Amino acid sequence: MDKFIIDGGRRLQGIVSAQSAKNSVLPLLAASVLTEKQVTIREVPAIADALCMVQILRELGARADFRGGDVVVDSADACSHEISSALTKELRSSVFMLGSLLTRFRRAVIAYPGGCDIGLRPIDLHLSALKRLGVKIEEREGFIFCKCDVLRGAEIALDFPSVGATENILLAAVKAEGRTVVQGAAKEPEIVDLMNFLNGMGAKVRGAGTDVIEIEGVKELRGVDYTPIKDRIEAGTYLMACAICGGEVEVRGVAPENIRMLLHKLRENGCKIHAKNDKIRIGSSGRLKCNRRVETMPFPGFPTDLQAQATALNSGGEGGAVIVENLFETRYKYVPELRRMGADIEVNGRTAFVRGVKRLHGAAVTAGDLRGGAALVLAALGAEGASEVFDLGHIDRGYADLQGKLTGLGAKIKRVRV
Ligand code: EPZ
């Protein structure tokens, strides 16, 4: 396993372009088996989760090849409707393969995707929605067996705007008989991206980005050549790196409205933000002011995937901050690692009370999950002295070439084999 060695305290300067959004690319790859025609997804980032999704497609019998930075999927020969437990464990968000497999094969079998580092991650909303579409579901010995004769459009109301459940419904409803209306749908930009991708295949989806989505079932879907939106969470991570280190950085490729709440919070910290089209420039100098409160909410609220990074940023700010994590039960596992760097944080349930310290100091810390690991890197970049960050596999799941991109901005970060 590798580790990062980071020399903190260097200002960041320059331009960084965001990768394609991890949380778009994954559902788009799942959607590629809805048709037997060729599908091309452009600029797929070299991240472990995307590689895992490609592996899942190959296990189904589809051809899925990396060509340059793109992935070309030809699933004409796909014949299996089962996803191995090894892959479901590795990539729990593969659960939205259920919708694709049911549309393609009318059957699907996946291992129950267990909880993970950030919470229980139940899938009750997925399963109850699929039942509304006519799917018979049996859970046995840790597996979920789904089958249906016909997928029929239905009215579906989600008790919570689950991103994955909303995506599963779209994938199961696009070729269903009749019309499906989803009330209480997730509104994330990645849902809009999936709608655009599906409509590019000839689907009839409307309303993504609002809490009511309508899907008119169609008979056939054609191939598509599609470029996903860029990764707003990766972009936010680089903006917060510059906020913590000081300097001037321009992040390219992400629409400011896709991270509006973060930009608002960064202005509260005392950063200068200038956003135009898909270019967001941040200027940061001197000690940041703590945000009084950061509360994660479904889109367009503050993203839960930037919560850990916000805690790291506030750890070195002036004053105090209350961080509330409303989406996942245990998304503070990185806090003890931040404490090793001198952070003053008390966690009580879903709330973290941060008292800003003048400066964090370097330490040897271990990533426990994707975004918590990114937060440790950010803290190390701003800390006094050298740090080591272990267990980079978590970070590799969602950030392509984090070390190279940060080095390009002037950070002193090396990746070495342990
Ligand atoms: C997606 O996960 C993202 N993953 C997550 O990003 C992100 O944190 C999350 O949405 C929220 O924005 C991908 O898109 C691949 P949810 P997902 O269903 O779909 C509860 C990252 O770091 N829930 O919106 O799993 C669930 O327990 C990852 O990139 C149910 O109760 O999120 C959680 O508390 C982490 N029952 C809340 O809803 C269900 O059936 C949000 O979950 C489904 C979800």
Short mmCIF file of C-alpha atoms and ligand atoms in Angstrom, two decimals:
data_model
loop_
_atom_site.label_atom_id
_atom_site.label_comp_id
_atom_site.label_asym_id
_atom_site.label_seq_id
_atom_site.Cartn_x
_atom_site.Cartn_y
_atom_site.Cartn_z
CA MET A 1 0.00 0.00 0.00
CA ASP A 2 1.22 3.53 -0.66
CA LYS A 3 1.40 6.58 1.57
CA PHE A 4 1.61 10.30 0.98
CA ILE A 5 4.44 12.35 2.51
CA ILE A 6 3.27 15.94 2.70
CA ASP A 7 5.26 19.05 3.68
CA GLY A 8 2.65 21.49 4.96
CA GLY A 9 2.55 25.25 4.86
CA ARG A 10 2.98 25.97 1.15
CA ARG A 11 0.62 28.37 -0.61
CA LEU A 12 -1.19 27.00 -3.68
CA GLN A 13 -1.18 28.75 -7.03
CA GLY A 14 -2.45 27.88 -10.51
CA ILE A 15 -5.21 26.15 -12.49
CA VAL A 16 -6.71 22.70 -12.01
CA SER A 17 -9.34 21.00 -14.19
CA ALA A 18 -11.95 18.77 -12.59
CA GLN A 19 -12.30 15.14 -13.66
CA SER A 20 -15.61 13.71 -14.87
CA ALA A 21 -17.93 13.27 -11.92
CA LYS A 22 -17.45 9.91 -10.16
CA ASN A 23 -21.10 9.97 -9.07
CA SER A 24 -22.19 10.49 -12.66
CA VAL A 25 -19.86 8.01 -14.36
CA LEU A 26 -20.98 5.15 -12.11
CA PRO A 27 -24.72 5.32 -12.94
CA LEU A 28 -23.92 6.02 -16.61
CA LEU A 29 -21.83 2.84 -16.78
CA ALA A 30 -24.74 0.98 -15.15
CA ALA A 31 -27.11 2.49 -17.75
CA SER A 32 -24.91 1.33 -20.63
CA VAL A 33 -26.40 -2.21 -20.44
CA LEU A 34 -29.90 -0.87 -21.12
CA THR A 35 -29.13 -1.18 -24.84
CA GLU A 36 -27.34 -3.77 -26.96
CA LYS A 37 -25.90 -0.96 -29.06
CA GLN A 38 -22.49 0.58 -28.45
CA VAL A 39 -22.18 3.22 -25.72
CA THR A 40 -19.20 5.57 -25.32
CA ILE A 41 -18.61 7.46 -22.10
CA ARG A 42 -15.94 10.13 -22.54
CA GLU A 43 -13.12 11.07 -20.16
CA VAL A 44 -13.78 8.41 -17.52
CA PRO A 45 -11.40 9.20 -14.65
CA ALA A 46 -8.83 6.58 -13.62
CA ILE A 47 -10.44 5.97 -10.24
CA ALA A 48 -10.95 2.63 -8.54
CA ASP A 49 -14.74 2.90 -8.41
CA ALA A 50 -14.95 3.33 -12.19
CA LEU A 51 -12.58 0.39 -12.74
CA CYS A 52 -14.77 -1.69 -10.44
CA MET A 53 -17.91 -0.75 -12.39
CA VAL A 54 -16.18 -1.69 -15.65
CA GLN A 55 -15.29 -5.04 -14.05
CA ILE A 56 -18.95 -5.56 -13.11
CA LEU A 57 -19.98 -4.99 -16.74
CA ARG A 58 -17.36 -7.48 -17.92
CA GLU A 59 -18.62 -10.06 -15.42
CA LEU A 60 -22.07 -9.68 -16.98
CA GLY A 61 -20.53 -10.67 -20.30
CA ALA A 62 -20.38 -7.19 -21.81
CA ARG A 63 -17.31 -5.80 -23.57
CA ALA A 64 -16.10 -2.71 -21.72
CA ASP A 65 -12.83 -1.26 -22.90
CA PHE A 66 -10.80 1.77 -21.99
CA ARG A 67 -9.87 3.65 -25.19
CA GLY A 68 -7.66 6.58 -24.34
CA GLY A 69 -9.56 8.20 -21.50
CA ASP A 70 -12.97 6.94 -22.71
CA VAL A 71 -14.87 3.74 -21.96
CA VAL A 72 -16.62 1.96 -24.83
CA VAL A 73 -19.30 -0.55 -23.79
CA ASP A 74 -20.78 -3.15 -26.10
CA SER A 75 -23.19 -5.25 -24.07
CA ALA A 76 -24.78 -7.19 -26.95
CA ASP A 77 -23.29 -10.40 -25.54
CA ALA A 78 -24.16 -9.64 -21.91
CA CYS A 79 -26.01 -12.66 -20.60
CA SER A 80 -25.64 -12.77 -16.84
CA HIS A 81 -27.94 -10.93 -14.49
CA GLU A 82 -25.94 -11.69 -11.36
CA ILE A 83 -23.41 -9.47 -9.62
CA SER A 84 -20.86 -11.18 -7.43
CA SER A 85 -20.76 -10.38 -3.73
CA ALA A 86 -17.08 -9.49 -4.03
CA LEU A 87 -17.90 -6.67 -6.41
CA THR A 88 -21.01 -5.53 -4.53
CA LYS A 89 -18.91 -5.35 -1.37
CA GLU A 90 -16.22 -3.39 -3.17
CA LEU A 91 -18.69 -1.00 -4.75
CA ARG A 92 -21.89 -0.76 -2.76
CA SER A 93 -23.34 1.80 -5.14
CA SER A 94 -23.50 -1.01 -7.71
CA VAL A 95 -26.98 -1.51 -6.25
CA PHE A 96 -28.33 0.69 -9.07
CA MET A 97 -27.38 -2.13 -11.43
CA LEU A 98 -30.67 -3.66 -10.26
CA GLY A 99 -32.64 -1.22 -12.39
CA SER A 100 -30.53 -1.83 -15.48
CA LEU A 101 -30.54 -5.62 -15.15
CA LEU A 102 -34.30 -5.73 -14.61
CA THR A 103 -34.87 -3.62 -17.71
CA ARG A 104 -32.49 -5.77 -19.76
CA PHE A 105 -33.17 -9.26 -18.40
CA ARG A 106 -36.26 -8.91 -16.21
CA ARG A 107 -34.13 -10.51 -13.50
CA ALA A 108 -31.31 -9.48 -11.18
CA VAL A 109 -29.38 -11.02 -8.34
CA ILE A 110 -26.99 -9.05 -6.17
CA ALA A 111 -25.43 -9.61 -2.79
CA TYR A 112 -26.88 -7.36 -0.15
CA PRO A 113 -24.54 -4.32 -0.27
CA GLY A 114 -23.48 -4.07 3.37
CA GLY A 115 -22.92 -0.90 5.29
CA CYS A 116 -19.62 0.86 4.88
CA ASP A 117 -17.32 3.31 6.62
CA ILE A 118 -19.87 6.10 6.68
CA GLY A 119 -23.10 4.42 7.67
CA LEU A 120 -25.60 1.61 7.44
CA ARG A 121 -26.51 2.46 3.84
CA PRO A 122 -29.89 0.64 3.75
CA ILE A 123 -31.58 0.11 0.37
CA ASP A 124 -35.21 -0.09 1.50
CA LEU A 125 -36.19 2.88 -0.70
CA HIS A 126 -34.67 1.17 -3.75
CA LEU A 127 -36.52 -2.08 -3.11
CA SER A 128 -39.91 -0.56 -2.31
CA ALA A 129 -39.70 1.56 -5.49
CA LEU A 130 -38.86 -1.48 -7.63
CA LYS A 131 -41.82 -3.35 -6.10
CA ARG A 132 -44.06 -0.45 -7.22
CA LEU A 133 -42.85 -1.15 -10.77
CA GLY A 134 -43.93 -4.79 -10.53
CA VAL A 135 -40.71 -6.42 -9.36
CA LYS A 136 -40.92 -9.46 -7.09
CA ILE A 137 -38.12 -9.35 -4.53
CA GLU A 138 -36.83 -12.06 -2.26
CA GLU A 139 -33.98 -11.55 0.21
CA ARG A 140 -32.26 -14.84 1.08
CA GLU A 141 -28.89 -15.65 2.66
CA GLY A 142 -27.51 -12.19 2.05
CA PHE A 143 -28.64 -12.05 -1.57
CA ILE A 144 -31.44 -10.09 -3.22
CA PHE A 145 -33.36 -12.01 -5.91
CA CYS A 146 -35.41 -9.77 -8.21
CA LYS A 147 -37.63 -10.77 -11.08
CA CYS A 148 -40.62 -9.53 -13.02
CA ASP A 149 -42.63 -10.50 -16.06
CA VAL A 150 -43.26 -6.91 -17.06
CA LEU A 151 -42.05 -3.60 -15.66
CA ARG A 152 -45.10 -1.35 -15.38
CA GLY A 153 -44.94 2.41 -14.87
CA ALA A 154 -46.22 3.61 -11.49
CA GLU A 155 -46.54 6.56 -9.15
CA ILE A 156 -43.61 6.38 -6.69
CA ALA A 157 -43.10 8.60 -3.65
CA LEU A 158 -39.68 8.56 -1.98
CA ASP A 159 -39.71 9.23 1.77
CA PHE A 160 -36.18 10.59 1.39
CA PRO A 161 -34.55 12.06 -1.76
CA SER A 162 -32.14 9.13 -2.09
CA VAL A 163 -29.72 9.65 -5.00
CA GLY A 164 -29.25 5.92 -5.62
CA ALA A 165 -32.92 5.07 -5.30
CA THR A 166 -33.82 7.86 -7.75
CA GLU A 167 -31.24 6.51 -10.20
CA ASN A 168 -32.49 2.93 -9.80
CA ILE A 169 -36.03 4.06 -10.58
CA LEU A 170 -34.92 5.85 -13.77
CA LEU A 171 -33.01 2.76 -14.92
CA ALA A 172 -35.97 0.45 -14.24
CA ALA A 173 -38.65 2.77 -15.67
CA VAL A 174 -37.12 3.91 -19.00
CA LYS A 175 -38.52 0.91 -20.91
CA ALA A 176 -41.39 0.05 -18.57
CA GLU A 177 -44.93 -0.10 -19.93
CA GLY A 178 -46.55 3.26 -19.37
CA ARG A 179 -45.63 6.28 -17.32
CA THR A 180 -43.73 6.55 -14.04
CA VAL A 181 -43.82 9.63 -11.83
CA VAL A 182 -41.32 9.95 -8.98
CA GLN A 183 -42.31 12.34 -6.20
CA GLY A 184 -39.61 13.42 -3.74
CA ALA A 185 -36.79 12.60 -6.18
CA ALA A 186 -33.18 13.54 -5.47
CA LYS A 187 -32.22 16.76 -7.30
CA GLU A 188 -28.44 16.32 -7.55
CA PRO A 189 -26.75 17.44 -10.82
CA GLU A 190 -25.72 13.80 -11.37
CA ILE A 191 -29.42 12.89 -11.69
CA VAL A 192 -29.80 15.53 -14.43
CA ASP A 193 -26.72 14.04 -16.11
CA LEU A 194 -28.30 10.57 -16.04
CA MET A 195 -31.53 11.97 -17.52
CA ASN A 196 -29.58 13.62 -20.36
CA PHE A 197 -27.67 10.41 -20.99
CA LEU A 198 -30.87 8.32 -21.09
CA ASN A 199 -32.65 10.84 -23.34
CA GLY A 200 -29.58 10.67 -25.60
CA MET A 201 -30.40 6.96 -25.90
CA GLY A 202 -33.98 7.78 -26.91
CA ALA A 203 -35.60 7.64 -23.48
CA LYS A 204 -38.35 10.04 -22.45
CA VAL A 205 -37.39 11.44 -19.05
CA ARG A 206 -38.40 14.88 -17.77
CA GLY A 207 -37.96 16.87 -14.57
CA ALA A 208 -34.59 15.68 -13.25
CA GLY A 209 -33.16 18.40 -11.03
CA THR A 210 -36.59 18.96 -9.50
CA ASP A 211 -38.34 16.73 -6.98
CA VAL A 212 -40.80 15.37 -9.55
CA ILE A 213 -39.43 13.25 -12.40
CA GLU A 214 -41.64 11.75 -15.16
CA ILE A 215 -40.54 8.80 -17.27
CA GLU A 216 -42.54 7.69 -20.33
CA GLY A 217 -41.54 4.07 -21.09
CA VAL A 218 -40.16 3.52 -24.62
CA LYS A 219 -39.74 0.33 -26.66
CA GLU A 220 -36.11 0.62 -27.66
CA LEU A 221 -32.98 2.47 -26.59
CA ARG A 222 -30.11 3.25 -28.98
CA GLY A 223 -26.41 3.68 -28.29
CA VAL A 224 -25.01 7.04 -27.23
CA ASP A 225 -21.70 8.91 -27.12
CA TYR A 226 -21.74 11.00 -23.96
CA THR A 227 -19.47 13.30 -21.94
CA PRO A 228 -20.42 13.37 -18.23
CA ILE A 229 -20.47 16.54 -16.13
CA LYS A 230 -17.37 17.32 -14.10
CA ASP A 231 -16.90 16.36 -10.47
CA ARG A 232 -18.26 19.06 -8.16
CA ILE A 233 -16.96 17.25 -5.06
CA GLU A 234 -13.43 16.98 -6.44
CA ALA A 235 -13.62 20.66 -7.46
CA GLY A 236 -14.82 21.60 -3.97
CA THR A 237 -11.94 19.63 -2.47
CA TYR A 238 -9.37 21.67 -4.45
CA LEU A 239 -11.09 24.95 -3.59
CA MET A 240 -10.91 24.04 0.10
CA ALA A 241 -7.25 23.01 -0.26
CA CYS A 242 -6.49 26.52 -1.48
CA ALA A 243 -8.63 28.07 1.27
CA ILE A 244 -6.61 26.16 3.89
CA CYS A 245 -3.16 26.74 2.35
CA GLY A 246 -3.68 30.30 1.15
CA GLY A 247 -2.95 31.40 -2.43
CA GLU A 248 -4.91 31.78 -5.64
CA VAL A 249 -6.37 28.82 -7.56
CA GLU A 250 -8.76 28.51 -10.48
CA VAL A 251 -10.80 25.30 -10.74
CA ARG A 252 -12.19 24.59 -14.22
CA GLY A 253 -15.08 22.53 -15.53
CA VAL A 254 -17.70 22.77 -12.80
CA ALA A 255 -20.78 25.01 -12.88
CA PRO A 256 -20.75 27.28 -9.78
CA GLU A 257 -24.43 26.56 -9.16
CA ASN A 258 -23.52 22.92 -8.56
CA ILE A 259 -21.55 23.89 -5.44
CA ARG A 260 -23.28 27.14 -4.54
CA MET A 261 -23.52 26.35 -0.81
CA LEU A 262 -19.79 25.60 -0.62
CA LEU A 263 -18.95 28.92 -2.31
CA HIS A 264 -21.19 30.69 0.20
CA LYS A 265 -19.36 28.99 3.09
CA LEU A 266 -15.93 29.80 1.66
CA ARG A 267 -16.90 33.48 1.44
CA GLU A 268 -17.94 33.20 5.11
CA ASN A 269 -14.42 31.90 5.84
CA GLY A 270 -13.06 35.15 4.33
CA CYS A 271 -12.03 33.76 0.92
CA LYS A 272 -12.42 35.74 -2.28
CA ILE A 273 -14.52 33.79 -4.77
CA HIS A 274 -14.97 34.78 -8.41
CA ALA A 275 -17.15 32.44 -10.48
CA LYS A 276 -17.82 32.82 -14.21
CA ASN A 277 -19.26 30.10 -16.49
CA ASP A 278 -17.33 26.96 -15.58
CA LYS A 279 -14.36 28.72 -13.97
CA ILE A 280 -14.23 29.25 -10.20
CA ARG A 281 -11.35 31.28 -8.80
CA ILE A 282 -10.54 31.40 -5.11
CA GLY A 283 -8.17 33.72 -3.27
CA SER A 284 -7.21 33.06 0.34
CA SER A 285 -4.76 34.87 2.61
CA GLY A 286 -4.31 35.08 6.36
CA ARG A 287 -6.16 32.98 8.90
CA LEU A 288 -9.64 31.80 7.93
CA LYS A 289 -12.67 32.61 10.05
CA CYS A 290 -14.62 29.55 11.18
CA ASN A 291 -18.09 29.01 9.71
CA ARG A 292 -20.48 29.27 12.62
CA ARG A 293 -22.47 26.31 11.27
CA VAL A 294 -22.15 23.81 8.41
CA GLU A 295 -25.17 21.54 8.01
CA THR A 296 -25.18 18.84 5.29
CA MET A 297 -28.41 18.51 3.31
CA PRO A 298 -29.56 16.89 0.06
CA PHE A 299 -28.85 19.05 -3.02
CA PRO A 300 -28.86 22.06 -3.21
CA GLY A 301 -27.80 22.08 0.45
CA PHE A 302 -24.21 21.71 1.63
CA PRO A 303 -22.95 18.36 0.20
CA THR A 304 -22.28 15.58 2.71
CA ASP A 305 -19.32 14.60 0.50
CA LEU A 306 -17.62 17.88 1.48
CA GLN A 307 -18.39 17.64 5.21
CA ALA A 308 -15.07 16.10 6.24
CA GLN A 309 -13.13 18.64 4.21
CA ALA A 310 -15.13 21.48 5.86
CA THR A 311 -14.28 20.10 9.32
CA ALA A 312 -10.57 20.03 8.39
CA LEU A 313 -10.81 23.61 7.10
CA ASN A 314 -12.55 24.87 10.27
CA SER A 315 -10.06 23.04 12.50
CA GLY A 316 -7.48 25.74 11.71
CA GLY A 317 -9.89 28.68 11.61
CA GLU A 318 -10.48 31.51 14.04
CA GLY A 319 -13.38 30.90 16.42
CA GLY A 320 -15.57 27.81 16.44
CA ALA A 321 -17.86 25.86 14.10
CA VAL A 322 -20.74 23.44 14.53
CA ILE A 323 -20.79 20.75 11.84
CA VAL A 324 -24.01 18.73 11.47
CA GLU A 325 -24.07 15.58 9.31
CA ASN A 326 -27.70 14.92 8.41
CA LEU A 327 -27.30 12.21 5.77
CA PHE A 328 -25.05 9.50 7.19
CA GLU A 329 -24.84 8.03 10.68
CA THR A 330 -21.10 7.71 11.16
CA ARG A 331 -19.34 10.13 8.86
CA TYR A 332 -16.84 11.38 11.50
CA LYS A 333 -14.36 8.50 11.56
CA TYR A 334 -11.63 10.84 10.34
CA VAL A 335 -11.94 13.07 13.46
CA PRO A 336 -9.52 11.10 15.71
CA GLU A 337 -6.94 11.38 12.91
CA LEU A 338 -7.43 15.15 12.77
CA ARG A 339 -6.98 15.25 16.56
CA ARG A 340 -3.55 13.65 16.10
CA MET A 341 -2.72 16.79 14.13
CA GLY A 342 -3.81 18.98 17.03
CA ALA A 343 -7.41 19.63 16.00
CA ASP A 344 -9.82 20.42 18.84
CA ILE A 345 -13.06 18.63 17.90
CA GLU A 346 -15.76 17.02 20.02
CA VAL A 347 -18.21 14.68 18.25
CA ASN A 348 -21.64 14.02 19.70
CA GLY A 349 -23.80 11.86 17.44
CA ARG A 350 -24.28 13.71 14.17
CA THR A 351 -22.71 16.93 15.42
CA ALA A 352 -19.04 17.91 15.57
CA PHE A 353 -18.05 20.93 17.67
CA VAL A 354 -14.86 22.43 16.26
CA ARG A 355 -12.72 24.95 18.15
CA GLY A 356 -10.27 26.49 15.70
CA VAL A 357 -6.57 26.18 16.64
CA LYS A 358 -3.89 28.54 15.35
CA ARG A 359 -2.14 25.89 13.33
CA LEU A 360 -2.40 22.10 13.00
CA HIS A 361 0.92 20.22 13.17
CA GLY A 362 2.08 17.35 10.98
CA ALA A 363 1.42 13.74 12.06
CA ALA A 364 1.14 10.20 10.74
CA VAL A 365 -2.55 9.64 9.96
CA THR A 366 -4.62 6.93 8.25
CA ALA A 367 -7.47 7.38 5.78
CA GLY A 368 -10.60 5.42 6.75
CA ASP A 369 -12.88 6.36 3.86
CA LEU A 370 -12.81 8.34 0.63
CA ARG A 371 -13.78 11.84 1.74
CA GLY A 372 -12.31 11.51 5.23
CA GLY A 373 -9.01 10.63 3.57
CA ALA A 374 -9.23 13.72 1.37
CA ALA A 375 -9.85 15.80 4.50
CA LEU A 376 -6.65 14.45 6.09
CA VAL A 377 -4.66 15.44 2.99
CA LEU A 378 -6.13 18.95 3.14
CA ALA A 379 -5.30 19.25 6.85
CA ALA A 380 -1.74 18.06 6.19
CA LEU A 381 -1.29 20.61 3.39
CA GLY A 382 -2.07 23.43 5.82
CA ALA A 383 -0.28 21.97 8.86
CA GLU A 384 3.10 22.99 10.27
CA GLY A 385 5.74 20.40 9.33
CA ALA A 386 5.54 17.03 7.61
CA SER A 387 2.69 14.50 7.65
CA GLU A 388 2.20 11.00 6.36
CA VAL A 389 -1.19 9.78 5.13
CA PHE A 390 -1.61 6.01 4.95
CA ASP A 391 -4.20 3.73 3.30
CA LEU A 392 -4.49 5.66 0.05
CA GLY A 393 -6.76 3.00 -1.47
CA HIS A 394 -9.72 4.87 -0.03
CA ILE A 395 -8.65 8.11 -1.73
CA ASP A 396 -7.92 6.35 -5.03
CA ARG A 397 -11.59 5.37 -5.19
CA GLY A 398 -12.63 8.90 -6.10
CA TYR A 399 -9.67 11.18 -6.88
CA ALA A 400 -7.65 10.65 -10.09
CA ASP A 401 -4.04 11.75 -9.61
CA LEU A 402 -4.61 13.77 -6.43
CA GLN A 403 -0.84 13.91 -5.86
CA GLY A 404 -0.12 15.16 -9.41
CA LYS A 405 -2.84 17.79 -9.35
CA LEU A 406 -1.79 19.14 -5.96
CA THR A 407 1.88 19.17 -7.01
CA GLY A 408 0.81 21.17 -10.07
CA LEU A 409 -0.58 23.77 -7.69
CA GLY A 410 2.68 23.99 -5.74
CA ALA A 411 2.05 21.52 -2.92
CA LYS A 412 4.91 19.38 -1.67
CA ILE A 413 3.34 15.89 -1.72
CA LYS A 414 5.05 12.63 -2.59
CA ARG A 415 3.51 9.17 -3.02
CA VAL A 416 5.75 6.35 -1.84
CA ARG A 417 5.34 2.61 -1.55
CA VAL A 418 5.10 1.42 2.08
C1 EPZ B 1 -24.82 8.85 -3.28
O1 EPZ B 1 -24.84 7.74 -2.41
C2 EPZ B 1 -23.35 9.15 -3.52
N1 EPZ B 1 -22.72 7.98 -4.17
C3 EPZ B 1 -22.67 9.45 -2.19
O2 EPZ B 1 -21.31 9.80 -2.47
C4 EPZ B 1 -23.37 10.65 -1.55
O3 EPZ B 1 -22.80 10.89 -0.29
C5 EPZ B 1 -24.86 10.37 -1.40
O4 EPZ B 1 -25.43 10.00 -2.69
C6 EPZ B 1 -25.62 11.57 -0.88
O5 EPZ B 1 -25.43 12.65 -1.74
C7 EPZ B 1 -22.89 7.81 -5.50
O6 EPZ B 1 -23.58 8.56 -6.16
C8 EPZ B 1 -22.18 6.63 -6.10
P1 EPZ B 1 -28.43 8.21 -0.78
P2 EPZ B 1 -26.25 6.98 -2.11
O7 EPZ B 1 -29.21 7.03 -1.24
O8 EPZ B 1 -27.05 6.93 -3.36
C9 EPZ B 1 -30.39 6.78 3.26
C10 EPZ B 1 -18.99 9.75 -2.22
O9 EPZ B 1 -18.23 10.03 -1.29
N2 EPZ B 1 -31.06 5.75 2.45
O10 EPZ B 1 -28.82 9.57 -1.25
O11 EPZ B 1 -25.95 5.72 -1.42
C11 EPZ B 1 -28.90 6.47 3.39
O12 EPZ B 1 -28.68 5.57 4.44
C12 EPZ B 1 -20.26 8.98 -1.95
O13 EPZ B 1 -18.78 10.05 -3.43
C13 EPZ B 1 -32.04 4.96 3.04
O14 EPZ B 1 -32.37 5.11 4.22
O15 EPZ B 1 -26.89 8.01 -1.09
C14 EPZ B 1 -28.31 7.81 3.69
O16 EPZ B 1 -28.48 8.08 5.07
C15 EPZ B 1 -20.44 8.66 -0.46
N3 EPZ B 1 -32.64 3.99 2.29
C16 EPZ B 1 -29.20 8.78 2.91
O17 EPZ B 1 -30.39 8.04 2.59
C17 EPZ B 1 -32.31 3.79 0.97
O18 EPZ B 1 -32.92 2.90 0.33
C18 EPZ B 1 -28.56 9.26 1.63
O19 EPZ B 1 -28.37 8.14 0.82
C19 EPZ B 1 -31.32 4.59 0.39
C20 EPZ B 1 -30.70 5.57 1.14
#
